Amino acid sequence: MQVTFLGTSGSMPTPMRGSSSVVVRLGRELLMFDCGEGTQRQMVKAHVGFQRHMKIFISHLHGDHVLGLPGLLQSMSLLRREKPLHIYGPIGLVQYVKAFSESLGAPGFPVVLYEIRESGVIFYSEKYQIIAVPAIHRVTAWSYCFIEADRPGRFYPEKAKELGVPKGELWGLLQDGESVMVEDRVIESSMVSGPTRHGRKIVYSGDTAPNPELVELSRGADLLIHESTFMDDLAERAQEDGHTTALQAAEIAKEADVKKLVLTHLSSRYPDPLVVLAEAKPVFDNVVVAEDFLELTLELE
Amino acid sequence: MQVTFLGTSGSMPTPMRGSSSVVVRLGRELLMFDCGEGTQRQMVKAHVGFQRHMKIFISHLHGDHVLGLPGLLQSMSLLRREKPLHIYGPIGLVQYVKAFSESLGAPGFPVVLYEIRESGVIFYSEKYQIIAVPAIHRVTAWSYCFIEADRPGRFYPEKAKELGVPKGELWGLLQDGESVMVEDRVIESSMVSGPTRHGRKIVYSGDTAPNPELVELSRGADLLIHESTFMDDLAERAQEDGHTTALQAAEIAKEADVKKLVLTHLSSRYPDPLVVLAEAKPVFDNVVVAEDFLELTLELE
């Protein structure tokens, strides 16, 4: 599973940082969190294809988080995409997509829109679920959490043979984590398998002031992608505008006991990421300041 | 006068080329022709300020020519622009700007919109005028011509003195190209000035198939910025889609007897600009294939 940062700027792009977007490559599927202006070009640069199964999660309807959508949809149409594209976001998403489609032409493939009305699970499949919680920002905004389903541990055929389980259907059940009966004995999956492999968990804050609900949601996450628009000397301004400082993001990561923290959505007033890093690192050591095209690989443990 | 190419790609941006936009820096004023996605970031990279007196001329309402507008307006608002911004374009421009403003918030400064309904002079001042002619494209589209007013030649004070014109008000009139009376003699401006300095002329085609009306408008231009989406092996496709080939653009430049031709809006299928150049150059020698951030200076002759 690769996490690629396509745009990492605050409200305005800079020569070094494009507008907000992060993608998670999950097998053949692509999950995108926000789609700021210029995202399609960043995708081309990062070799992220336009034809994948794809879901987009929009945190809120500010330009720096959504202005890449019209161009992305247009280019997908030009490339004759046929697969549906699923877009989740706050109330107003439908009107926004409708508005630019009416002016510039509708996409040539199905676009399925979901306006989130309450917090909780907004997508669920056997492989993963997505949870949305309200962010604390000037407009309605959502933070998102990707939770991969746990997978049964590795199956050891030798152990199954030792315990007298015949190869075939019963092996399949054991591999899926089920128990089976062999001559009055119960053979549990755990007797022939390694430990359960925990699914990965990624949290994307979007724009938000520090949010206790997001701390809870982030608990134990493999990766917390948290906005860090300001540094702590502007903590008051951050609170007013619904943003977080680098120091606060580090405190959140520590409290939530996440494995790794990536700071993104940096104001253009901080051209040197090391200064931002220096504020967060004493509080939470495993922290990185995102830059455009930063790519992280999250291994299944 | 500097002409800067901010985006030079065809319908889709590439790693090397952003979406269409060209700016002309004219003293303290900025004239922009088209504003594709990512233009604001290209402006930052090219050190083009957001606070200048500015007019934007939109050729047509296809995403690759207008999707930079919402973000540009948003960033200008964030930077607390107060000066009005004038935007000219085809019918539908108002609805487009209204649509994204309703979804994402209205600009915090006056935006004055002009929908062009017929060809001719769409802006006129003492310094320059802008003429629009219909382009030949799949949707309503305009090509634009910037014509600077001629300026009187250099004023030579020594000559005025020799002819007995007293320093003061009369000199000012002569400098402005007027004639004056001195003791029954008529002194013409040309008697105390160098030759009239011809205003500069720049033509921007936008997206269009070869257009005889544009050839007429381009006659003698200092600079013809012409789209060249395809090369001539795809001339048929170009005609169908309302585009021009590099060869055709060169023929247009030759026929219109322009001083310089810049080819832009290149399809991503031509990664090597030298191949495109090679098609045009045998027909019209003073041709350049645009690249992002190409800057040309047009001197007043």
XYZ file of C-alpha atoms in Angstrom:
602
model
C 0.000 0.000 0.000
C 1.532 3.277 -1.107
C 0.539 6.693 0.140
C 1.555 9.508 -2.231
C 1.301 13.209 -1.459
C 0.315 15.042 -4.642
C -0.137 18.484 -3.118
C 0.940 19.742 0.278
C 0.418 23.518 0.286
C -1.842 25.576 2.507
C -4.488 27.782 0.982
C -2.242 29.005 -1.852
C 0.082 26.905 -3.980
C 3.783 27.774 -3.993
C 6.550 26.974 -6.472
C 7.354 23.886 -4.369
C 3.901 22.833 -3.176
C 0.699 22.190 -5.122
C -2.813 22.321 -3.654
C -4.020 19.558 -1.342
C -4.294 15.968 -2.491
C -3.157 12.615 -1.154
C -3.679 9.249 -2.826
C -3.564 5.755 -1.372
C -2.772 3.004 -3.850
C -4.488 -0.103 -2.607
C -3.958 -2.980 -5.030
C -5.777 -1.908 -8.185
C -7.832 0.701 -6.407
C -7.058 4.332 -5.790
C -8.359 6.317 -2.840
C -7.891 10.072 -3.106
C -8.261 12.501 -0.235
C -8.983 16.004 -1.539
C -8.351 17.204 -5.070
C -6.933 20.719 -5.173
C -6.166 22.668 -8.342
C -3.453 20.999 -10.381
C -4.032 17.483 -9.008
C -4.413 15.895 -12.450
C -1.005 17.210 -13.475
C 0.540 15.964 -10.232
C -1.015 12.553 -10.965
C 0.658 12.501 -14.374
C 3.973 13.431 -12.781
C 3.593 10.755 -10.100
C 2.514 8.094 -12.633
C -0.899 7.640 -11.042
C -3.243 6.302 -13.713
C -6.602 7.857 -14.639
C -8.361 4.569 -15.291
C -8.232 2.877 -11.911
C -11.106 1.952 -9.682
C -11.291 5.092 -7.657
C -12.977 6.845 -4.760
C -12.399 10.489 -3.897
C -13.025 11.843 -0.404
C -13.403 15.610 -0.241
C -12.814 17.154 3.168
C -14.582 20.447 2.452
C -15.619 22.763 -0.349
C -12.781 25.264 -0.241
C -11.078 25.862 -3.561
C -7.684 24.576 -2.506
C -9.289 21.186 -1.787
C -11.701 20.787 -4.722
C -10.624 22.877 -7.697
C -8.799 19.938 -9.252
C -12.019 17.960 -9.664
C -13.352 19.577 -12.867
C -10.073 19.121 -14.736
C -9.603 15.578 -13.476
C -13.098 14.605 -14.606
C -12.538 16.318 -17.951
C -9.276 14.497 -18.567
C -10.808 11.170 -17.560
C -13.528 11.851 -20.136
C -10.930 12.682 -22.803
C -9.194 9.389 -21.971
C -12.549 7.650 -22.402
C -12.831 6.382 -18.861
C -15.819 4.067 -18.477
C -15.544 2.949 -14.868
C -17.675 4.867 -12.398
C -15.966 7.315 -10.087
C -17.276 7.643 -6.531
C -16.925 10.979 -4.791
C -17.767 11.553 -1.120
C -17.914 14.959 0.512
C -19.935 17.486 2.481
C -23.360 18.788 1.597
C -22.889 21.116 -1.381
C -20.762 18.606 -3.305
C -23.618 17.790 -5.672
C -24.289 21.441 -6.412
C -20.588 22.080 -7.014
C -20.170 19.183 -9.461
C -23.439 20.100 -11.140
C -22.380 23.733 -11.478
C -19.130 23.094 -13.302
C -20.627 20.287 -15.351
C -23.345 22.618 -16.607
C -20.799 25.251 -17.583
C -18.076 23.030 -19.000
C -19.813 19.828 -19.976
C -20.753 16.696 -18.059
C -18.274 13.826 -17.600
C -18.509 11.017 -20.139
C -18.642 8.291 -17.473
C -20.722 7.687 -14.346
C -19.851 9.912 -11.401
C -21.560 8.821 -8.195
C -21.793 11.517 -5.548
C -22.390 11.021 -1.828
C -23.066 13.927 0.483
C -22.181 12.985 4.046
C -24.844 13.970 6.525
C -23.677 12.333 9.739
C -20.508 10.894 11.174
C -19.785 7.183 11.079
C -19.064 4.553 8.464
C -19.589 6.017 5.012
C -18.203 3.075 3.049
C -17.896 -0.570 3.993
C -16.588 -3.594 2.136
C -14.947 -6.864 3.144
C -11.576 -5.261 2.506
C -11.861 -1.926 4.245
C -14.143 0.730 5.622
C -14.070 4.503 5.640
C -15.261 6.478 8.624
C -15.976 10.216 8.552
C -16.032 12.495 11.575
C -16.819 16.224 11.531
C -13.765 18.456 11.437
C -13.568 21.805 13.230
C -13.269 24.361 10.450
C -14.951 27.518 9.189
C -17.231 25.535 6.904
C -18.681 22.043 7.107
C -15.693 19.744 6.816
C -14.915 16.077 7.375
C -11.900 14.106 8.515
C -11.574 10.592 7.155
C -10.263 7.297 8.490
C -9.375 4.297 6.343
C -9.498 1.014 8.262
C -8.431 -2.118 6.488
C -10.074 -5.362 7.600
C -7.890 -7.710 9.634
C -6.653 -10.686 7.708
C -6.209 -14.212 9.055
C -2.571 -15.120 9.779
C -0.439 -17.088 7.364
C -1.693 -20.703 6.886
C 0.808 -23.493 7.592
C -0.162 -26.618 5.570
C 2.342 -28.810 7.475
C 0.587 -28.084 10.768
C -2.786 -28.885 9.241
C -1.424 -32.224 7.995
C 0.087 -33.021 11.418
C -3.303 -32.473 13.014
C -4.887 -34.812 10.481
C -6.865 -32.224 8.488
C -7.228 -33.540 4.928
C -6.268 -31.163 2.123
C -9.248 -29.583 0.390
C -12.307 -27.718 1.513
C -11.369 -27.808 5.208
C -8.053 -26.085 4.487
C -9.889 -23.266 2.793
C -12.130 -22.763 5.838
C -9.080 -22.718 8.140
C -7.368 -20.162 5.863
C -10.441 -17.958 6.149
C -10.155 -18.012 9.943
C -12.918 -20.593 10.561
C -12.742 -23.654 12.878
C -13.360 -27.153 11.507
C -14.219 -30.596 12.975
C -11.955 -33.570 12.291
C -13.041 -36.855 13.947
C -14.651 -35.179 17.001
C -11.728 -32.823 17.473
C -12.155 -29.053 16.938
C -9.281 -27.607 14.925
C -9.154 -23.844 15.239
C -7.689 -21.651 12.554
C -5.168 -20.276 15.042
C -3.740 -23.832 15.527
C -2.616 -23.971 11.891
C -1.988 -20.270 11.213
C 0.280 -17.460 12.300
C -1.104 -14.532 14.231
C -3.913 -12.409 12.746
C -2.501 -9.723 10.466
C -3.951 -6.426 11.550
C -5.354 -4.257 8.811
C -3.745 -0.897 8.259
C -5.289 2.306 9.481
C -4.769 5.741 7.942
C -6.310 8.990 9.138
C -6.613 12.123 6.998
C -7.540 15.228 8.969
C -8.366 17.655 6.166
C -8.499 21.224 7.488
C -9.342 21.290 11.166
C -8.543 22.778 14.528
C -7.389 20.177 17.091
C -10.295 17.790 17.484
C -10.715 15.315 20.383
C -13.000 13.165 18.239
C -10.246 12.835 15.655
C -7.764 11.860 18.379
C -10.079 8.990 19.350
C -10.487 7.933 15.751
C -6.729 8.024 15.200
C -5.864 5.751 18.109
C -3.126 3.331 17.090
C -3.239 4.404 13.415
C -0.346 3.343 11.209
C -0.372 6.787 9.663
C -1.887 10.065 10.733
C -1.883 12.684 7.975
C -2.628 15.862 9.862
C -2.844 19.414 8.636
C -0.322 21.779 10.145
C -1.112 25.101 8.536
C 0.651 27.194 11.161
C 3.395 27.014 13.746
C 2.668 27.536 17.392
C 3.421 31.254 17.529
C 0.230 31.604 15.454
C -1.823 29.216 17.608
C -4.470 31.863 18.189
C -4.841 32.583 14.483
C -4.959 28.823 13.853
C -7.820 28.389 16.329
C -9.754 31.297 14.798
C -9.372 29.946 11.274
C -9.982 26.304 12.172
C -6.428 25.105 11.705
C -3.780 23.263 13.711
C -0.162 24.079 14.529
C 2.756 21.697 14.066
C 3.120 21.416 17.844
C -0.562 20.600 18.310
C -0.451 17.983 15.542
C 2.491 16.326 17.326
C 0.549 16.330 20.598
C -2.418 14.737 18.831
C -0.163 12.044 17.344
C 1.315 11.348 20.772
C -2.046 11.216 22.514
C -3.501 8.949 19.845
C -0.387 6.764 19.963
C -0.112 6.582 16.190
C 2.865 4.934 14.522
C 3.717 7.749 12.142
C 2.691 11.366 11.667
C 2.911 13.312 8.417
C 2.363 17.071 8.550
C 0.828 18.667 5.486
C -1.157 21.755 4.301
C 1.699 24.095 5.230
C 1.272 27.831 4.950
C 3.525 29.450 2.368
C 5.014 31.554 5.179
C 7.132 28.524 6.133
C 9.391 27.860 3.159
C 11.762 25.732 5.267
C 10.138 22.451 6.312
C 12.927 21.805 8.824
C 11.656 24.674 10.963
C 8.209 23.078 11.063
C 9.707 19.671 11.762
C 11.768 21.064 14.644
C 8.586 22.203 16.379
C 6.903 18.793 16.181
C 9.758 16.340 16.659
C 10.507 16.911 20.371
C 6.889 15.949 21.115
C 6.476 13.120 18.611
C 9.562 11.577 17.125
C 8.270 9.653 14.113
C 7.119 12.710 12.194
C 7.733 13.811 8.627
C 6.868 17.097 6.938
C 5.232 16.205 3.642
C 6.546 17.469 0.363
C 4.948 17.017 -3.055
C 5.510 13.466 -4.355
C 6.546 12.103 -0.952
C 5.681 8.400 -1.091
C 5.283 6.128 1.916
C 4.829 2.370 1.818
C 2.744 0.813 4.573
C 3.529 -2.876 4.929
C 0.996 -5.361 6.257
C 2.413 -6.539 9.579
C 6.578 44.738 -23.028
C 7.059 41.129 -21.961
C 5.044 38.172 -23.163
C 5.232 35.166 -20.814
C 3.840 31.735 -21.580
C 2.452 30.268 -18.351
C 0.913 27.145 -19.854
C 1.444 25.622 -23.280
C -0.203 22.190 -23.247
C -3.058 20.929 -25.378
C -6.208 19.627 -23.752
C -4.337 17.756 -20.999
C -1.409 19.028 -18.956
C 1.842 17.062 -19.057
C 4.803 16.982 -16.686
C 6.452 19.676 -18.840
C 3.437 21.750 -19.908
C 0.650 23.317 -17.863
C -2.785 24.286 -19.195
C -3.157 27.293 -21.486
C -2.295 30.786 -20.332
C -0.225 33.661 -21.728
C 0.359 37.008 -20.043
C 1.474 40.318 -21.506
C 3.151 42.692 -19.062
C 2.425 46.172 -20.247
C 3.866 48.740 -17.870
C 1.938 48.260 -14.641
C -0.873 46.409 -16.335
C -1.265 42.718 -16.976
C -3.206 41.230 -19.865
C -3.902 37.500 -19.611
C -5.085 35.325 -22.446
C -6.813 32.198 -21.101
C -6.431 30.850 -17.602
C -6.163 27.055 -17.537
C -5.910 24.948 -14.400
C -2.754 25.708 -12.446
C -2.281 29.228 -13.824
C -2.039 30.842 -10.382
C 0.837 28.534 -9.466
C 2.578 29.281 -12.763
C 2.158 33.003 -12.005
C 3.899 32.520 -8.659
C 6.709 30.621 -10.344
C 7.073 33.306 -13.038
C 6.950 36.141 -10.469
C 3.779 37.643 -11.946
C 2.069 39.595 -9.175
C -1.580 39.156 -8.130
C -2.226 42.822 -7.411
C -1.718 44.409 -10.810
C -4.244 46.186 -12.952
C -5.449 43.249 -14.968
C -7.692 42.117 -17.775
C -8.284 38.471 -18.656
C -9.411 37.410 -22.117
C -10.935 33.925 -22.246
C -10.969 32.310 -25.669
C -13.624 29.713 -24.887
C -15.221 27.806 -22.032
C -13.282 24.569 -22.236
C -11.745 23.456 -18.983
C -8.144 23.643 -20.156
C -8.659 27.367 -20.835
C -10.726 28.455 -17.820
C -10.232 26.112 -14.881
C -7.552 28.343 -13.402
C -10.000 31.214 -12.879
C -11.640 30.056 -9.632
C -8.323 29.469 -7.881
C -6.840 32.715 -9.168
C -9.832 34.692 -7.916
C -9.710 32.878 -4.591
C -6.017 33.610 -4.099
C -6.495 37.249 -5.056
C -9.201 37.420 -2.383
C -6.898 35.809 0.187
C -4.277 38.420 -0.707
C -6.933 41.109 -0.148
C -6.931 42.426 -3.691
C -9.083 45.527 -3.972
C -8.615 46.533 -7.603
C -11.317 45.377 -9.990
C -10.506 42.534 -12.345
C -11.971 42.653 -15.853
C -12.724 39.382 -17.603
C -13.817 39.119 -21.232
C -15.058 35.939 -22.845
C -17.823 34.159 -24.725
C -21.443 33.954 -23.704
C -21.609 31.580 -20.747
C -18.747 33.297 -18.919
C -21.119 34.927 -16.449
C -22.849 31.666 -15.677
C -19.504 29.915 -15.205
C -18.145 32.523 -12.781
C -21.471 32.651 -10.968
C -21.556 28.864 -10.667
C -18.210 28.459 -8.978
C -18.709 31.574 -6.869
C -21.963 30.191 -5.509
C -20.315 26.904 -4.623
C -17.003 28.156 -3.300
C -17.644 31.738 -2.276
C -17.632 35.012 -4.184
C -14.411 36.989 -4.741
C -13.702 39.712 -2.200
C -13.085 42.372 -4.864
C -14.983 43.604 -7.920
C -14.950 41.250 -10.894
C -16.353 42.823 -14.029
C -17.485 40.350 -16.660
C -18.021 41.028 -20.357
C -19.653 38.480 -22.626
C -18.640 39.129 -26.225
C -21.576 39.047 -28.620
C -20.053 40.252 -31.868
C -16.658 40.687 -33.411
C -14.826 43.986 -33.347
C -13.249 46.249 -30.774
C -14.079 44.981 -27.288
C -11.797 47.338 -25.390
C -10.430 50.736 -26.354
C -8.199 53.194 -24.537
C -5.670 55.811 -25.601
C -2.938 53.260 -25.079
C -4.281 50.190 -26.813
C -7.303 48.387 -28.102
C -8.389 44.758 -28.111
C -10.222 43.256 -31.050
C -12.048 39.933 -30.962
C -12.892 37.785 -33.973
C -14.788 34.484 -33.895
C -12.547 31.417 -33.908
C -13.444 28.190 -35.679
C -13.832 25.643 -32.898
C -16.349 23.135 -31.568
C -17.851 25.694 -29.224
C -18.186 29.472 -29.375
C -14.620 30.748 -29.214
C -12.785 34.006 -29.795
C -9.357 34.984 -31.069
C -7.920 38.226 -29.723
C -5.726 40.967 -31.115
C -3.900 43.525 -29.001
C -3.077 46.718 -30.919
C -1.041 49.346 -29.183
C -1.654 52.949 -30.224
C 1.095 54.540 -32.287
C 3.215 56.934 -30.315
C 4.685 60.200 -31.581
C 8.381 59.990 -32.399
C 11.092 61.147 -30.046
C 10.950 64.925 -29.391
C 14.148 66.900 -30.099
C 14.224 70.092 -27.931
C 17.178 71.503 -29.894
C 15.156 71.502 -33.099
C 12.215 73.218 -31.407
C 14.535 75.912 -30.109
C 16.071 76.383 -33.559
C 12.596 76.920 -34.993
C 11.868 79.506 -32.327
C 9.272 77.545 -30.328
C 9.458 78.770 -26.743
C 9.796 76.084 -24.043
C 6.544 75.360 -22.241
C 3.031 74.523 -23.282
C 3.818 74.479 -27.018
C 6.534 71.853 -26.533
C 4.007 69.603 -24.813
C 1.625 69.904 -27.775
C 4.436 69.082 -30.221
C 5.411 66.068 -28.089
C 1.830 64.849 -28.295
C 1.981 65.017 -32.092
C 0.072 68.294 -32.505
C 1.025 71.236 -34.718
C 1.514 74.715 -33.223
C 1.612 78.310 -34.556
C 4.690 80.477 -33.885
C 4.538 84.001 -35.380
C 2.394 82.983 -38.402
C 4.485 79.905 -39.070
C 3.016 76.408 -38.608
C 5.391 74.099 -36.821
C 4.444 70.470 -37.255
C 5.321 67.831 -34.712
C 7.241 65.890 -37.358
C 9.581 68.901 -37.793
C 10.857 68.561 -34.219
C 10.419 64.814 -33.682
C 11.728 61.518 -34.959
C 9.487 59.190 -36.929
C 6.231 57.952 -35.396
C 6.805 54.876 -33.277
C 4.398 52.182 -34.358
C 2.456 50.482 -31.594
C 2.998 46.800 -31.103
C 0.512 44.209 -32.266
C 0.004 40.766 -30.755
C -2.480 38.155 -31.893
C -3.653 35.240 -29.729
C -5.561 32.592 -31.660
C -7.000 30.505 -28.825
C -8.246 27.163 -30.131
C -9.205 27.376 -33.787
C -9.014 25.741 -37.166
C -7.214 27.888 -39.773
C -9.273 31.052 -40.079
C -9.011 33.559 -42.952
C -10.462 36.282 -40.743
C -7.647 35.737 -38.258
C -5.084 35.942 -41.071
C -6.431 39.384 -41.968
C -6.379 40.479 -38.356
C -2.808 39.252 -37.943
C -1.391 41.178 -40.887
C 1.982 42.633 -39.963
C 1.682 41.631 -36.297
C 4.822 41.740 -34.182
C 3.808 38.461 -32.633
C 1.339 35.791 -33.637
C 0.641 33.277 -30.876
C -1.103 30.479 -32.715
C -2.349 27.160 -31.495
C -0.725 24.147 -33.065
C -2.431 21.209 -31.429
C -1.491 18.710 -34.099
C 1.100 18.061 -36.780
C 0.111 17.814 -40.393
C -0.323 14.034 -40.544
C -3.376 14.667 -38.369
C -4.680 17.589 -40.454
C -8.021 15.879 -40.934
C -8.450 15.270 -37.210
C -7.400 18.890 -36.594
C -10.082 20.178 -38.956
C -12.761 18.000 -37.359
C -11.862 19.135 -33.847
C -11.392 22.793 -34.748
C -7.617 22.842 -34.414
C -4.595 23.819 -36.506
C -1.427 21.950 -37.449
C 2.091 23.321 -37.092
C 2.373 23.511 -40.883
C -0.881 25.407 -41.224
C 0.112 27.842 -38.492
C 3.352 28.549 -40.351
C 1.402 29.153 -43.569
C -0.868 31.567 -41.713
C 2.142 33.449 -40.307
C 3.647 33.658 -43.796
C 0.432 34.826 -45.413
C -0.163 37.439 -42.705
C 3.452 38.551 -42.918
C 3.905 38.611 -39.156
C 7.286 39.247 -37.607
C 7.337 36.298 -35.265
C 5.262 33.159 -34.733
C 4.997 31.210 -31.491
C 3.316 27.806 -31.603
C 1.466 26.712 -28.472
C -1.305 24.377 -27.219
C 0.671 21.297 -28.236
C -0.873 17.860 -27.932
C 0.877 15.618 -25.418
C 1.547 13.186 -28.264
C 4.463 15.430 -29.314
C 6.918 15.349 -26.428
C 9.742 16.657 -28.635
C 9.162 20.303 -29.630
C 11.932 20.078 -32.248
C 9.775 17.745 -34.313
C 6.974 20.315 -34.306
C 9.413 23.108 -35.067
C 10.834 21.185 -38.002
C 7.401 21.076 -39.626
C 6.859 24.831 -39.362
C 10.302 26.295 -39.961
C 10.706 25.566 -43.692
C 7.533 27.584 -44.327
C 8.087 30.376 -41.808
C 11.561 30.897 -40.427
C 11.026 33.103 -37.385
C 9.052 30.538 -35.430
C 9.426 29.272 -31.880
C 7.654 26.394 -30.170
C 6.483 27.708 -26.805
C 7.453 26.089 -23.565
C 6.205 26.990 -20.095
C 7.859 30.174 -18.837
C 9.144 31.194 -22.263
C 9.456 34.972 -22.111
C 9.669 37.290 -25.107
C 10.391 40.996 -24.989
C 8.781 43.149 -27.681
C 10.647 46.427 -28.068
C 8.913 49.565 -29.306
C 10.475 50.295 -32.658
